[in-house]
mmCIF file of C-alpha atoms in Angstrom:
data_model
loop_
_atom_site.group_PDB
_atom_site.id
_atom_site.type_symbol
_atom_site.label_atom_id
_atom_site.label_comp_id
_atom_site.label_asym_id
_atom_site.label_seq_id
_atom_site.Cartn_x
_atom_site.Cartn_y
_atom_site.Cartn_z
ATOM 1 C CA LYS A 190 112.318 66.222 87.903
ATOM 2 C CA TYR A 191 115.372 67.479 89.724
ATOM 3 C CA MET A 192 114.671 69.773 92.646
ATOM 4 C CA PRO A 193 117.611 71.345 94.449
ATOM 5 C CA ARG A 194 117.849 71.741 98.211
ATOM 6 C CA VAL A 195 117.260 75.173 99.718
ATOM 7 C CA ASP A 196 120.983 75.824 100.208
ATOM 8 C CA GLN A 197 121.441 75.182 96.477
ATOM 9 C CA LEU A 198 118.478 77.390 95.571
ATOM 10 C CA LEU A 199 119.849 80.261 97.627
ATOM 11 C CA LYS A 200 123.108 80.150 95.650
ATOM 12 C CA VAL A 201 121.195 80.942 92.450
ATOM 13 C CA ALA A 202 118.663 83.404 93.885
ATOM 14 C CA GLN A 203 120.913 86.454 93.811
ATOM 15 C CA PRO A 204 122.206 85.791 90.273
ATOM 16 C CA ILE A 205 118.573 85.504 89.153
ATOM 17 C CA VAL A 206 117.798 88.843 90.818
ATOM 18 C CA ASP A 207 120.952 90.407 89.339
ATOM 19 C CA MET A 208 119.916 89.420 85.801
ATOM 20 C CA GLY A 209 117.188 92.020 86.087
ATOM 21 C CA VAL A 210 114.935 90.279 83.587
ATOM 22 C CA PHE A 211 112.367 88.595 85.812
ATOM 23 C CA SER A 212 109.261 90.140 87.314
ATOM 24 C CA ARG A 213 108.040 86.757 88.614
ATOM 25 C CA VAL A 214 109.694 83.545 89.736
ATOM 26 C CA GLU A 215 108.056 80.238 90.651
ATOM 27 C CA THR A 216 109.167 79.407 94.151
ATOM 28 C CA ASN A 217 107.041 76.614 95.536
ATOM 29 C CA GLY A 218 104.182 74.189 95.296
ATOM 30 C CA GLY A 219 103.359 70.627 96.242
ATOM 31 C CA GLY A 220 106.320 69.071 94.420
ATOM 32 C CA PHE A 221 108.719 71.558 96.013
ATOM 33 C CA GLU A 222 107.411 70.794 99.473
ATOM 34 C CA GLN A 223 107.531 67.024 98.966
ATOM 35 C CA ILE A 224 111.161 67.236 97.850
ATOM 36 C CA CYS A 225 112.006 69.369 100.891
ATOM 37 C CA LEU A 226 110.513 66.686 103.126
ATOM 38 C CA LEU A 227 112.518 63.971 101.335
ATOM 39 C CA TYR A 228 115.691 66.001 101.991
ATOM 40 C CA GLY A 229 114.688 66.309 105.661
ATOM 41 C CA GLU A 230 114.044 70.049 105.282
ATOM 42 C CA ASN A 231 111.133 71.948 106.746
ATOM 43 C CA PRO A 232 109.189 73.089 103.647
ATOM 44 C CA ASN A 233 107.745 76.103 105.478
ATOM 45 C CA LYS A 234 111.211 77.358 106.368
ATOM 46 C CA ALA A 235 112.447 76.531 102.867
ATOM 47 C CA VAL A 236 109.714 78.597 101.188
ATOM 48 C CA ARG A 237 110.471 81.614 103.403
ATOM 49 C CA GLU A 238 114.202 81.401 102.645
ATOM 50 C CA TRP A 239 113.714 80.930 98.893
ATOM 51 C CA THR A 240 111.158 83.743 98.471
ATOM 52 C CA THR A 241 113.059 86.318 100.570
ATOM 53 C CA PRO A 242 115.644 87.421 97.959
ATOM 54 C CA PHE A 243 112.917 87.861 95.342
ATOM 55 C CA ASN A 244 110.581 89.719 97.674
ATOM 56 C CA LYS A 245 113.408 92.108 98.630
ATOM 57 C CA ALA A 246 114.063 92.789 94.933
ATOM 58 C CA GLY A 247 110.370 93.408 94.181
ATOM 59 C CA ILE A 248 110.042 90.206 92.155
ATOM 60 C CA GLN A 249 106.712 88.470 92.683
ATOM 61 C CA THR A 250 106.802 84.805 93.556
ATOM 62 C CA HIS A 251 104.260 82.173 92.689
ATOM 63 C CA MET A 252 103.296 78.696 93.724
ATOM 64 C CA LEU A 253 101.469 75.920 91.957
ATOM 65 C CA GLU A 254 98.333 74.626 93.659
ATOM 66 C CA ARG A 255 96.156 71.742 92.542
ATOM 67 C CA GLY A 256 92.495 72.460 93.066
ATOM 68 C CA LEU A 257 90.306 69.563 94.064
ATOM 69 C CA ASN A 258 90.019 67.208 91.109
ATOM 70 C CA GLY A 259 89.288 63.702 90.006
ATOM 71 C CA ILE A 260 92.761 62.377 90.777
ATOM 72 C CA ARG A 261 93.066 63.678 94.328
ATOM 73 C CA MET A 262 92.681 60.767 96.714
ATOM 74 C CA SER A 263 91.167 62.673 99.630
ATOM 75 C CA PRO A 264 89.746 66.185 99.507
ATOM 76 C CA VAL A 265 91.323 68.752 101.793
ATOM 77 C CA PRO A 266 88.824 70.378 104.174
ATOM 78 C CA SER A 267 87.926 73.976 103.326
ATOM 79 C CA ASP A 268 89.398 75.422 106.523
ATOM 80 C CA VAL A 269 92.753 73.763 105.802
ATOM 81 C CA ARG A 270 92.747 74.960 102.177
ATOM 82 C CA ARG A 271 91.862 78.508 103.273
ATOM 83 C CA MET A 272 94.645 78.495 105.867
ATOM 84 C CA MET A 273 97.187 77.312 103.261
ATOM 85 C CA PHE A 274 96.751 80.476 101.195
ATOM 86 C CA TYR A 275 97.182 82.729 104.232
ATOM 87 C CA LEU A 276 100.272 80.767 105.231
ATOM 88 C CA LYS A 277 101.806 80.884 101.745
ATOM 89 C CA LYS A 278 101.336 84.662 101.607
ATOM 90 C CA LYS A 279 103.009 85.024 105.014
ATOM 91 C CA GLN A 280 105.866 82.885 103.699
ATOM 92 C CA GLY A 281 106.411 85.352 100.859
ATOM 93 C CA THR A 282 104.418 83.857 97.986
ATOM 94 C CA ASP A 283 102.454 86.448 95.987
ATOM 95 C CA ILE A 284 100.594 84.460 93.332
ATOM 96 C CA ALA A 285 98.578 81.245 93.656
ATOM 97 C CA ARG A 286 98.623 79.451 90.309
ATOM 98 C CA SER A 287 95.732 77.005 90.645
ATOM 99 C CA PHE A 288 95.004 74.210 88.213
ATOM 100 C CA ASP A 289 92.711 71.242 87.787
ATOM 101 C CA GLY A 290 94.215 68.635 85.493
ATOM 102 C CA LEU A 291 90.729 67.836 84.200
ATOM 103 C CA ASN A 292 89.852 71.523 83.619
ATOM 104 C CA HIS A 293 86.810 71.198 85.871
ATOM 105 C CA ALA A 294 86.410 74.887 86.685
ATOM 106 C CA PRO A 295 84.150 74.487 89.761
ATOM 107 C CA ASN A 296 87.027 72.707 91.520
ATOM 108 C CA LEU A 297 89.034 75.948 91.342
ATOM 109 C CA GLN A 298 86.435 78.415 92.551
ATOM 110 C CA LYS A 299 87.372 78.067 96.242
ATOM 111 C CA SER A 300 91.075 78.279 95.391
ATOM 112 C CA PHE A 301 90.526 81.684 93.789
ATOM 113 C CA GLU A 302 88.389 82.844 96.700
ATOM 114 C CA TYR A 303 90.891 81.679 99.307
ATOM 115 C CA ALA A 304 93.891 83.071 97.430
ATOM 116 C CA ARG A 305 92.301 86.507 97.237
ATOM 117 C CA GLU A 306 91.235 86.384 100.903
ATOM 118 C CA GLY A 307 94.825 85.508 101.801
ATOM 119 C CA GLY A 308 96.151 88.550 99.925
ATOM 120 C CA MET A 309 97.477 86.667 96.910
ATOM 121 C CA ILE A 310 96.844 87.097 93.193
ATOM 122 C CA ALA A 311 94.487 84.319 92.057
ATOM 123 C CA GLN A 312 95.730 82.814 88.804
ATOM 124 C CA GLY A 313 93.800 80.119 86.954
ATOM 125 C CA CYS A 314 95.395 77.593 84.624
ATOM 126 C CA LEU A 315 94.126 76.234 81.353
ATOM 127 C CA CYS A 316 95.591 72.723 81.234
ATOM 128 C CA ILE A 317 95.919 72.206 77.519
ATOM 129 C CA THR A 318 95.697 68.895 75.761
ATOM 130 C CA PHE A 319 94.754 67.654 72.316
ATOM 131 C CA SER A 320 91.400 66.067 71.508
ATOM 132 C CA PRO A 321 88.337 66.807 69.397
ATOM 133 C CA ILE A 322 86.698 68.714 72.282
ATOM 134 C CA HIS A 323 89.783 70.667 73.387
ATOM 135 C CA THR A 324 89.517 73.425 70.822
ATOM 136 C CA ILE A 325 90.643 77.034 70.943
ATOM 137 C CA ASP A 326 87.036 78.031 71.645
ATOM 138 C CA TYR A 327 86.870 75.492 74.506
ATOM 139 C CA TYR A 328 89.856 77.139 76.207
ATOM 140 C CA ILE A 329 88.578 80.673 75.648
ATOM 141 C CA LYS A 330 85.262 79.701 77.252
ATOM 142 C CA LEU A 331 87.114 77.964 80.086
ATOM 143 C CA ALA A 332 89.063 81.190 80.695
ATOM 144 C CA ASP A 333 85.743 83.078 80.799
ATOM 145 C CA THR A 334 84.504 80.701 83.489
ATOM 146 C CA LEU A 335 87.703 80.914 85.546
ATOM 147 C CA ILE A 336 87.547 84.713 85.412
ATOM 148 C CA ASP A 337 83.878 84.618 86.425
ATOM 149 C CA TYR A 338 84.925 82.440 89.389
ATOM 150 C CA GLY A 339 87.500 84.994 90.515
ATOM 151 C CA ALA A 340 90.728 84.294 88.642
ATOM 152 C CA GLU A 341 92.586 87.573 88.225
ATOM 153 C CA GLU A 342 95.040 86.117 85.722
ATOM 154 C CA ILE A 343 95.026 83.214 83.284
ATOM 155 C CA CYS A 344 97.970 80.889 82.710
ATOM 156 C CA ILE A 345 98.340 78.368 79.907
ATOM 157 C CA LYS A 346 99.727 75.150 81.390
ATOM 158 C CA ASP A 347 101.248 72.919 78.738
ATOM 159 C CA MET A 348 102.777 70.041 80.685
ATOM 160 C CA ALA A 349 102.865 67.743 77.646
ATOM 161 C CA GLY A 350 104.553 70.268 75.347
ATOM 162 C CA ILE A 351 101.803 69.982 72.747
ATOM 163 C CA GLY A 352 100.870 73.636 72.466
ATOM 164 C CA ARG A 353 101.547 75.010 69.020
ATOM 165 C CA PRO A 354 102.448 78.702 68.763
ATOM 166 C CA VAL A 355 99.606 79.448 66.354
ATOM 167 C CA SER A 356 96.972 77.765 68.531
ATOM 168 C CA VAL A 357 98.272 79.241 71.776
ATOM 169 C CA GLY A 358 98.418 82.655 70.101
ATOM 170 C CA LYS A 359 94.785 82.330 69.032
ATOM 171 C CA MET A 360 93.810 81.354 72.599
ATOM 172 C CA ILE A 361 95.601 84.355 74.069
ATOM 173 C CA LYS A 362 94.144 86.698 71.478
ATOM 174 C CA GLY A 363 90.627 85.379 72.089
ATOM 175 C CA ILE A 364 90.952 85.728 75.860
ATOM 176 C CA LYS A 365 92.402 89.238 75.614
ATOM 177 C CA GLU A 366 89.628 90.346 73.257
ATOM 178 C CA ARG A 367 87.007 89.199 75.770
ATOM 179 C CA HIS A 368 88.933 90.392 78.843
ATOM 180 C CA PRO A 369 91.090 93.385 77.884
ATOM 181 C CA ASN A 370 92.160 94.085 81.480
#
């Protein structure tokens, strides 16, 4: 995955704003911050610089956050996780898009709580895959659980590119029918 430096990102920020077609732009997350560190950049400064043009234009920014899950090597203490959401909001990030690659909803509950406490929109991801248990009904019920845990929005995360329009459409329809707001 190619990730440009902040000086490169800033060159494209204004053209993105000028297009006038975006209401949201992804601006940061763990991968972004790791790349900044590899470039010798301060990721906190980089996030503030990258979100500023969008914030000024009224475009919401969002970050990707991995909730605690089975592949994380060491859990992050609650006070550090809570502080991260406050910090990200101060840096200009509006939406916390939280996911658990294993779709274990309880691992996201604190993320939603902390995002909301920090003044961010709490967005929960359905990480879609293909198997006999990963049905449309499975994902609709997972969305119900994430909403019960405090997710204000639901995102469909299809990292493998396996989502079929018909299936994804049925998921969205089912979620909207159960949660019209």
